[in-house]
């Protein structure tokens, strides 16, 4: 029983999804408080059919709070998550602020649930594209170590928040009306276009989104040696990320073995109908909890039989963010 | 000098691009004839400011024709390309009908121009996603053999023809208006969605588009041993294909070496501005001739230094189809 739950950043795309998921899953709570910057304080949000007024987030907001769900950006988390933890709350933080902090567990319940035990008040929720990838990859990894993974992503607008989803819609309307596409949330046109993820590029040429995939996966797998290369790309899709994943295992693995492991794994739905040409798609993933996995096949470019290819899809706002955080909170509740 | 040129399938998306490119490049010809099935015969097409009536394609259409550009589907090519060749024309065929025929050269001018010399009346134009990939990959391959390539594609609607481009537009309008998306050209919704390429899936789990990438690349490189795995995906983009390509070379290669080779290669424009976060994008590629190459980086998942990652973009209707065919015709002209 979580008792008093605080939601920080309830008006954002992930914040709104927190509310839906807490309600859907009948998350046990006695009291819920909504916190935001002074800009949003005073507005109301609906939760379980009732209107709640958003309170201003201050240093004294967390007195008596048992669980704090943060989704208001790295700056807010950096400042207020330690304050919340000090006040006695357990924080599940959706930002990148604490993910690579050695003192902070980074958890996907299907991967490393045991890591929550060692938390010091803060548990970090991984990056969306990483969460969606590791659910199926770790299911396989447990049976046969993955030595290397090459990932190409097809990431939805939702990963950049509500403004970005609205921008995809507005740009699309404008282009169809023959008007120029206005850019605010994204640096490049997203409608009828795609572009490499617009996070900062490091000296090695990888962008931050790609580096997160490497570092966060290594941390959760407790395997600093797993080799990962990612290319992260934003596509004109609303809210589900897709990923083409090429794996190299320590030992040979057959397509059938991979399929059996994935079919039995929690949080995964295999959608792999070759005759009907029906595989994971964003529109069938949006709003759902599972990571859809399809195109499972022996990699013809690894003749030693150690390669598997697959194509996956997961809802960025749910499993990629809010659902995973609520699942962490459920683990804290001993569920 | 080509003399008398016949264009078979001039009203399709690739056919229309043939006409633009022949005009733009001032392709030397004395006479041009437009051929199509009885359904399109009698319609007119514009070429160099003049209206031309489309004639019905029959077995006697190719008398006196020197060069025949085919883009009317595999069935038409299979039947009429040998007839055209027998009548003395040289056929450049955009369909898949003859690509893997050992008697038929399959040519990308930047890769294997010498192969046109051994033609028997028909030269095949490769598949769009293959052409766009091999231009940069072969530039590197010439200097340092590529042992393995892992490709994920982001393919535009144009690859499935005009109807598919119109369907992307109409579905998008309908969805924005709250109406259901009608599907005709594609089996799945393309607007605000993506799906694995809807070609037939073989017993190995790869679809035909992916298998073409393997077989056509091997044929053009004269290298039956190059290892290739592709995942081909259709995205809601109008007419330029993008591809994330991960390469393994025979010998170590640095990012700088790769960049230098690509910068000097014909048919390529390096667009790789890390500070400005500006890389190849479909909207900047559409209507252009070059394959844009960016995100050139040493693959961190190949610590032996033999890996390079890159992200490329090419116009599907131009370099992916009509432009490559016209370039083949220019080679025939000794240009």
mmCIF file with all atom_site columns, C-alpha atoms in Angstrom, chain A residues 148-150 152-154 168-169 172-173 176-177 188-189 191-207 210 214 218 227-233 235-238 242 244 246 248 255 274-284 295-303 309-311 313, chain B residues 148-150 152-154 168-169 172-173 176-177 188-189 191-207 210 214 218 227-233 235-238 242 244 246 248 255 274-284 295-303 309-311 313:
data_model
loop_
_atom_site.group_PDB
_atom_site.id
_atom_site.type_symbol
_atom_site.label_atom_id
_atom_site.label_alt_id
_atom_site.label_comp_id
_atom_site.label_asym_id
_atom_site.label_entity_id
_atom_site.label_seq_id
_atom_site.pdbx_PDB_ins_code
_atom_site.Cartn_x
_atom_site.Cartn_y
_atom_site.Cartn_z
_atom_site.occupancy
_atom_site.B_iso_or_equiv
_atom_site.pdbx_formal_charge
_atom_site.auth_seq_id
_atom_site.auth_comp_id
_atom_site.auth_asym_id
_atom_site.auth_atom_id
_atom_site.pdbx_PDB_model_num
ATOM 1   C CA . UNK A 1 148 ? 26.297  -7.632  -29.391 1.00 0.00 ? 148 UNK A CA 1
ATOM 2   C CA . UNK A 1 149 ? 23.200  -5.760  -30.456 1.00 0.00 ? 149 UNK A CA 1
ATOM 3   C CA . UNK A 1 150 ? 22.710  -3.386  -33.380 1.00 0.00 ? 150 UNK A CA 1
ATOM 4   C CA . UNK A 1 152 ? 17.817  1.098   -35.443 1.00 0.00 ? 152 UNK A CA 1
ATOM 5   C CA . UNK A 1 153 ? 14.884  2.951   -33.949 1.00 0.00 ? 153 UNK A CA 1
ATOM 6   C CA . UNK A 1 154 ? 11.738  4.472   -35.431 1.00 0.00 ? 154 UNK A CA 1
ATOM 7   C CA . UNK A 1 168 ? 3.319   16.598  -35.859 1.00 0.00 ? 168 UNK A CA 1
ATOM 8   C CA . UNK A 1 169 ? -0.426  17.091  -36.244 1.00 0.00 ? 169 UNK A CA 1
ATOM 9   C CA . UNK A 1 172 ? 0.753   17.716  -41.273 1.00 0.00 ? 172 UNK A CA 1
ATOM 10  C CA . UNK A 1 173 ? -2.379  19.879  -41.541 1.00 0.00 ? 173 UNK A CA 1
ATOM 11  C CA . UNK A 1 176 ? -1.674  19.274  -46.723 1.00 0.00 ? 176 UNK A CA 1
ATOM 12  C CA . UNK A 1 177 ? -3.071  22.808  -46.971 1.00 0.00 ? 177 UNK A CA 1
ATOM 13  C CA . UNK A 1 188 ? 13.379  19.766  -38.277 1.00 0.00 ? 188 UNK A CA 1
ATOM 14  C CA . UNK A 1 189 ? 10.074  19.115  -40.022 1.00 0.00 ? 189 UNK A CA 1
ATOM 15  C CA . UNK A 1 191 ? 5.470   15.664  -40.895 1.00 0.00 ? 191 UNK A CA 1
ATOM 16  C CA . UNK A 1 192 ? 6.109   13.397  -43.930 1.00 0.00 ? 192 UNK A CA 1
ATOM 17  C CA . UNK A 1 193 ? 9.785   13.403  -42.942 1.00 0.00 ? 193 UNK A CA 1
ATOM 18  C CA . UNK A 1 194 ? 12.152  11.751  -40.482 1.00 0.00 ? 194 UNK A CA 1
ATOM 19  C CA . UNK A 1 195 ? 15.428  12.808  -38.892 1.00 0.00 ? 195 UNK A CA 1
ATOM 20  C CA . UNK A 1 196 ? 18.130  11.453  -36.627 1.00 0.00 ? 196 UNK A CA 1
ATOM 21  C CA . UNK A 1 197 ? 17.236  11.974  -32.955 1.00 0.00 ? 197 UNK A CA 1
ATOM 22  C CA . UNK A 1 198 ? 17.899  15.626  -32.161 1.00 0.00 ? 198 UNK A CA 1
ATOM 23  C CA . UNK A 1 199 ? 19.793  15.070  -28.909 1.00 0.00 ? 199 UNK A CA 1
ATOM 24  C CA . UNK A 1 200 ? 23.374  16.322  -28.563 1.00 0.00 ? 200 UNK A CA 1
ATOM 25  C CA . UNK A 1 201 ? 26.063  14.429  -30.466 1.00 0.00 ? 201 UNK A CA 1
ATOM 26  C CA . UNK A 1 202 ? 29.086  13.277  -28.478 1.00 0.00 ? 202 UNK A CA 1
ATOM 27  C CA . UNK A 1 203 ? 32.676  13.211  -29.682 1.00 0.00 ? 203 UNK A CA 1
ATOM 28  C CA . UNK A 1 204 ? 32.205  9.595   -30.785 1.00 0.00 ? 204 UNK A CA 1
ATOM 29  C CA . UNK A 1 205 ? 29.418  10.666  -33.166 1.00 0.00 ? 205 UNK A CA 1
ATOM 30  C CA . UNK A 1 206 ? 26.606  9.020   -31.201 1.00 0.00 ? 206 UNK A CA 1
ATOM 31  C CA . UNK A 1 207 ? 23.733  11.133  -29.937 1.00 0.00 ? 207 UNK A CA 1
ATOM 32  C CA . UNK A 1 210 ? 21.941  6.245   -28.579 1.00 0.00 ? 210 UNK A CA 1
ATOM 33  C CA . UNK A 1 214 ? 24.331  1.508   -24.432 1.00 0.00 ? 214 UNK A CA 1
ATOM 34  C CA . UNK A 1 218 ? 24.755  -2.329  -19.488 1.00 0.00 ? 218 UNK A CA 1
ATOM 35  C CA . UNK A 1 227 ? 28.388  -4.430  -27.179 1.00 0.00 ? 227 UNK A CA 1
ATOM 36  C CA . UNK A 1 228 ? 25.676  -2.108  -28.474 1.00 0.00 ? 228 UNK A CA 1
ATOM 37  C CA . UNK A 1 229 ? 25.406  0.251   -31.411 1.00 0.00 ? 229 UNK A CA 1
ATOM 38  C CA . UNK A 1 230 ? 22.208  2.228   -31.903 1.00 0.00 ? 230 UNK A CA 1
ATOM 39  C CA . UNK A 1 231 ? 20.931  4.627   -34.551 1.00 0.00 ? 231 UNK A CA 1
ATOM 40  C CA . UNK A 1 232 ? 17.990  6.587   -33.170 1.00 0.00 ? 232 UNK A CA 1
ATOM 41  C CA . UNK A 1 233 ? 15.603  8.176   -35.636 1.00 0.00 ? 233 UNK A CA 1
ATOM 42  C CA . UNK A 1 235 ? 9.542   9.295   -37.472 1.00 0.00 ? 235 UNK A CA 1
ATOM 43  C CA . UNK A 1 236 ? 6.098   10.862  -38.090 1.00 0.00 ? 236 UNK A CA 1
ATOM 44  C CA . UNK A 1 237 ? 4.244   8.483   -35.772 1.00 0.00 ? 237 UNK A CA 1
ATOM 45  C CA . UNK A 1 238 ? 2.278   9.672   -32.728 1.00 0.00 ? 238 UNK A CA 1
ATOM 46  C CA . UNK A 1 242 ? 9.537   0.693   -33.212 1.00 0.00 ? 242 UNK A CA 1
ATOM 47  C CA . UNK A 1 244 ? 14.830  -3.175  -35.706 1.00 0.00 ? 244 UNK A CA 1
ATOM 48  C CA . UNK A 1 246 ? 20.014  -7.477  -34.735 1.00 0.00 ? 246 UNK A CA 1
ATOM 49  C CA . UNK A 1 248 ? 24.675  -11.824 -31.749 1.00 0.00 ? 248 UNK A CA 1
ATOM 50  C CA . UNK A 1 255 ? 14.694  -19.033 -34.647 1.00 0.00 ? 255 UNK A CA 1
ATOM 51  C CA . UNK A 1 274 ? 4.229   -14.265 -42.078 1.00 0.00 ? 274 UNK A CA 1
ATOM 52  C CA . UNK A 1 275 ? 1.382   -15.580 -44.239 1.00 0.00 ? 275 UNK A CA 1
ATOM 53  C CA . UNK A 1 276 ? -0.833  -12.619 -43.346 1.00 0.00 ? 276 UNK A CA 1
ATOM 54  C CA . UNK A 1 277 ? 2.085   -10.142 -43.476 1.00 0.00 ? 277 UNK A CA 1
ATOM 55  C CA . UNK A 1 278 ? 1.129   -8.895  -40.040 1.00 0.00 ? 278 UNK A CA 1
ATOM 56  C CA . UNK A 1 279 ? 3.880   -7.732  -37.699 1.00 0.00 ? 279 UNK A CA 1
ATOM 57  C CA . UNK A 1 280 ? 4.236   -5.160  -34.908 1.00 0.00 ? 280 UNK A CA 1
ATOM 58  C CA . UNK A 1 281 ? 2.926   -1.713  -35.916 1.00 0.00 ? 281 UNK A CA 1
ATOM 59  C CA . UNK A 1 282 ? 2.669   1.535   -33.953 1.00 0.00 ? 282 UNK A CA 1
ATOM 60  C CA . UNK A 1 283 ? -1.098  1.884   -34.446 1.00 0.00 ? 283 UNK A CA 1
ATOM 61  C CA . UNK A 1 284 ? -1.691  -1.550  -32.917 1.00 0.00 ? 284 UNK A CA 1
ATOM 62  C CA . UNK A 1 295 ? 9.948   -10.666 -37.739 1.00 0.00 ? 295 UNK A CA 1
ATOM 63  C CA . UNK A 1 296 ? 11.788  -13.157 -35.530 1.00 0.00 ? 296 UNK A CA 1
ATOM 64  C CA . UNK A 1 297 ? 14.284  -14.820 -37.849 1.00 0.00 ? 297 UNK A CA 1
ATOM 65  C CA . UNK A 1 298 ? 17.692  -16.403 -37.962 1.00 0.00 ? 298 UNK A CA 1
ATOM 66  C CA . UNK A 1 299 ? 20.117  -13.739 -39.142 1.00 0.00 ? 299 UNK A CA 1
ATOM 67  C CA . UNK A 1 300 ? 21.394  -14.868 -42.555 1.00 0.00 ? 300 UNK A CA 1
ATOM 68  C CA . UNK A 1 301 ? 24.462  -12.656 -42.108 1.00 0.00 ? 301 UNK A CA 1
ATOM 69  C CA . UNK A 1 302 ? 25.691  -14.738 -39.153 1.00 0.00 ? 302 UNK A CA 1
ATOM 70  C CA . UNK A 1 303 ? 26.278  -18.171 -40.695 1.00 0.00 ? 303 UNK A CA 1
ATOM 71  C CA . UNK A 1 309 ? 16.819  -10.435 -36.135 1.00 0.00 ? 309 UNK A CA 1
ATOM 72  C CA . UNK A 1 310 ? 13.546  -9.022  -34.837 1.00 0.00 ? 310 UNK A CA 1
ATOM 73  C CA . UNK A 1 311 ? 11.285  -5.998  -35.148 1.00 0.00 ? 311 UNK A CA 1
ATOM 74  C CA . UNK A 1 313 ? 7.065   -1.994  -31.112 1.00 0.00 ? 313 UNK A CA 1
ATOM 75  C CA . UNK B 2 148 ? 29.034  -7.846  -43.348 1.00 0.00 ? 148 UNK B CA 1
ATOM 76  C CA . UNK B 2 149 ? 26.302  -5.234  -43.497 1.00 0.00 ? 149 UNK B CA 1
ATOM 77  C CA . UNK B 2 150 ? 23.223  -4.877  -41.310 1.00 0.00 ? 150 UNK B CA 1
ATOM 78  C CA . UNK B 2 152 ? 17.381  -1.123  -41.486 1.00 0.00 ? 152 UNK B CA 1
ATOM 79  C CA . UNK B 2 153 ? 15.355  0.831   -44.013 1.00 0.00 ? 153 UNK B CA 1
ATOM 80  C CA . UNK B 2 154 ? 12.837  3.653   -43.715 1.00 0.00 ? 154 UNK B CA 1
ATOM 81  C CA . UNK B 2 168 ? -0.581  8.271   -47.819 1.00 0.00 ? 168 UNK B CA 1
ATOM 82  C CA . UNK B 2 169 ? -1.985  11.719  -48.499 1.00 0.00 ? 169 UNK B CA 1
ATOM 83  C CA . UNK B 2 172 ? -3.588  11.434  -43.553 1.00 0.00 ? 172 UNK B CA 1
ATOM 84  C CA . UNK B 2 173 ? -6.401  13.838  -44.513 1.00 0.00 ? 173 UNK B CA 1
ATOM 85  C CA . UNK B 2 176 ? -6.984  14.346  -39.313 1.00 0.00 ? 176 UNK B CA 1
ATOM 86  C CA . UNK B 2 177 ? -10.683 14.736  -40.125 1.00 0.00 ? 177 UNK B CA 1
ATOM 87  C CA . UNK B 2 188 ? -1.894  -1.599  -43.579 1.00 0.00 ? 188 UNK B CA 1
ATOM 88  C CA . UNK B 2 189 ? -2.487  2.022   -42.634 1.00 0.00 ? 189 UNK B CA 1
ATOM 89  C CA . UNK B 2 191 ? -0.499  7.509   -42.314 1.00 0.00 ? 191 UNK B CA 1
ATOM 90  C CA . UNK B 2 192 ? 1.013   8.118   -38.835 1.00 0.00 ? 192 UNK B CA 1
ATOM 91  C CA . UNK B 2 193 ? 2.084   4.470   -38.846 1.00 0.00 ? 193 UNK B CA 1
ATOM 92  C CA . UNK B 2 194 ? 4.795   2.216   -40.240 1.00 0.00 ? 194 UNK B CA 1
ATOM 93  C CA . UNK B 2 195 ? 4.949   -1.453  -41.120 1.00 0.00 ? 195 UNK B CA 1
ATOM 94  C CA . UNK B 2 196 ? 7.408   -4.067  -42.311 1.00 0.00 ? 196 UNK B CA 1
ATOM 95  C CA . UNK B 2 197 ? 7.646   -4.109  -46.109 1.00 0.00 ? 197 UNK B CA 1
ATOM 96  C CA . UNK B 2 198 ? 4.574   -5.894  -47.405 1.00 0.00 ? 198 UNK B CA 1
ATOM 97  C CA . UNK B 2 199 ? 6.352   -8.142  -49.906 1.00 0.00 ? 199 UNK B CA 1
ATOM 98  C CA . UNK B 2 200 ? 6.066   -11.920 -49.557 1.00 0.00 ? 200 UNK B CA 1
ATOM 99  C CA . UNK B 2 201 ? 7.976   -13.548 -46.705 1.00 0.00 ? 201 UNK B CA 1
ATOM 100 C CA . UNK B 2 202 ? 10.257  -16.459 -47.590 1.00 0.00 ? 202 UNK B CA 1
ATOM 101 C CA . UNK B 2 203 ? 10.808  -19.578 -45.523 1.00 0.00 ? 203 UNK B CA 1
ATOM 102 C CA . UNK B 2 204 ? 13.821  -17.909 -43.894 1.00 0.00 ? 204 UNK B CA 1
ATOM 103 C CA . UNK B 2 205 ? 11.590  -15.127 -42.554 1.00 0.00 ? 205 UNK B CA 1
ATOM 104 C CA . UNK B 2 206 ? 13.002  -12.418 -44.807 1.00 0.00 ? 206 UNK B CA 1
ATOM 105 C CA . UNK B 2 207 ? 10.686  -10.546 -47.150 1.00 0.00 ? 207 UNK B CA 1
ATOM 106 C CA . UNK B 2 210 ? 15.219  -7.770  -47.947 1.00 0.00 ? 210 UNK B CA 1
ATOM 107 C CA . UNK B 2 214 ? 21.271  -9.502  -50.346 1.00 0.00 ? 214 UNK B CA 1
ATOM 108 C CA . UNK B 2 218 ? 26.229  -9.804  -54.176 1.00 0.00 ? 218 UNK B CA 1
ATOM 109 C CA . UNK B 2 227 ? 27.058  -11.135 -45.537 1.00 0.00 ? 227 UNK B CA 1
ATOM 110 C CA . UNK B 2 228 ? 23.938  -8.966  -45.465 1.00 0.00 ? 228 UNK B CA 1
ATOM 111 C CA . UNK B 2 229 ? 20.913  -8.803  -43.211 1.00 0.00 ? 229 UNK B CA 1
ATOM 112 C CA . UNK B 2 230 ? 18.201  -6.245  -43.942 1.00 0.00 ? 230 UNK B CA 1
ATOM 113 C CA . UNK B 2 231 ? 14.993  -5.201  -42.221 1.00 0.00 ? 231 UNK B CA 1
ATOM 114 C CA . UNK B 2 232 ? 12.836  -3.249  -44.665 1.00 0.00 ? 232 UNK B CA 1
ATOM 115 C CA . UNK B 2 233 ? 10.172  -0.963  -43.251 1.00 0.00 ? 233 UNK B CA 1
ATOM 116 C CA . UNK B 2 235 ? 7.297   4.768   -43.273 1.00 0.00 ? 235 UNK B CA 1
ATOM 117 C CA . UNK B 2 236 ? 4.882   7.688   -43.877 1.00 0.00 ? 236 UNK B CA 1
ATOM 118 C CA . UNK B 2 237 ? 7.283   9.644   -46.078 1.00 0.00 ? 237 UNK B CA 1
ATOM 119 C CA . UNK B 2 238 ? 6.505   10.565  -49.695 1.00 0.00 ? 238 UNK B CA 1
ATOM 120 C CA . UNK B 2 242 ? 16.449  6.342   -45.625 1.00 0.00 ? 242 UNK B CA 1
ATOM 121 C CA . UNK B 2 244 ? 20.657  2.935   -41.175 1.00 0.00 ? 244 UNK B CA 1
ATOM 122 C CA . UNK B 2 246 ? 26.116  -0.932  -39.916 1.00 0.00 ? 246 UNK B CA 1
ATOM 123 C CA . UNK B 2 248 ? 32.013  -4.680  -40.714 1.00 0.00 ? 248 UNK B CA 1
ATOM 124 C CA . UNK B 2 255 ? 35.794  7.285   -39.103 1.00 0.00 ? 255 UNK B CA 1
ATOM 125 C CA . UNK B 2 274 ? 27.062  17.255  -35.661 1.00 0.00 ? 274 UNK B CA 1
ATOM 126 C CA . UNK B 2 275 ? 27.096  20.716  -34.089 1.00 0.00 ? 275 UNK B CA 1
ATOM 127 C CA . UNK B 2 276 ? 24.038  21.793  -36.078 1.00 0.00 ? 276 UNK B CA 1
ATOM 128 C CA . UNK B 2 277 ? 22.348  18.380  -35.691 1.00 0.00 ? 277 UNK B CA 1
ATOM 129 C CA . UNK B 2 278 ? 21.838  18.270  -39.428 1.00 0.00 ? 278 UNK B CA 1
ATOM 130 C CA . UNK B 2 279 ? 21.949  14.909  -41.178 1.00 0.00 ? 279 UNK B CA 1
ATOM 131 C CA . UNK B 2 280 ? 20.321  13.312  -44.232 1.00 0.00 ? 280 UNK B CA 1
ATOM 132 C CA . UNK B 2 281 ? 16.534  13.774  -44.274 1.00 0.00 ? 281 UNK B CA 1
ATOM 133 C CA . UNK B 2 282 ? 13.918  12.723  -46.852 1.00 0.00 ? 282 UNK B CA 1
ATOM 134 C CA . UNK B 2 283 ? 12.618  16.269  -47.388 1.00 0.00 ? 283 UNK B CA 1
ATOM 135 C CA . UNK B 2 284 ? 16.105  17.470  -48.328 1.00 0.00 ? 284 UNK B CA 1
ATOM 136 C CA . UNK B 2 295 ? 26.061  10.011  -39.023 1.00 0.00 ? 295 UNK B CA 1
ATOM 137 C CA . UNK B 2 296 ? 29.398  8.552   -40.155 1.00 0.00 ? 296 UNK B CA 1
ATOM 138 C CA . UNK B 2 297 ? 30.928  7.110   -37.005 1.00 0.00 ? 297 UNK B CA 1
ATOM 139 C CA . UNK B 2 298 ? 33.164  4.373   -35.719 1.00 0.00 ? 298 UNK B CA 1
ATOM 140 C CA . UNK B 2 299 ? 30.901  1.590   -34.495 1.00 0.00 ? 299 UNK B CA 1
ATOM 141 C CA . UNK B 2 300 ? 31.385  1.367   -30.712 1.00 0.00 ? 300 UNK B CA 1
ATOM 142 C CA . UNK B 2 301 ? 30.114  -2.218  -30.793 1.00 0.00 ? 301 UNK B CA 1
ATOM 143 C CA . UNK B 2 302 ? 33.095  -3.372  -32.863 1.00 0.00 ? 302 UNK B CA 1
ATOM 144 C CA . UNK B 2 303 ? 36.062  -2.671  -30.593 1.00 0.00 ? 303 UNK B CA 1
ATOM 145 C CA . UNK B 2 309 ? 27.819  3.173   -38.836 1.00 0.00 ? 309 UNK B CA 1
ATOM 146 C CA . UNK B 2 310 ? 26.078  5.602   -41.173 1.00 0.00 ? 310 UNK B CA 1
ATOM 147 C CA . UNK B 2 311 ? 22.649  6.938   -42.045 1.00 0.00 ? 311 UNK B CA 1
ATOM 148 C CA . UNK B 2 313 ? 18.944  9.006   -47.727 1.00 0.00 ? 313 UNK B CA 1
#
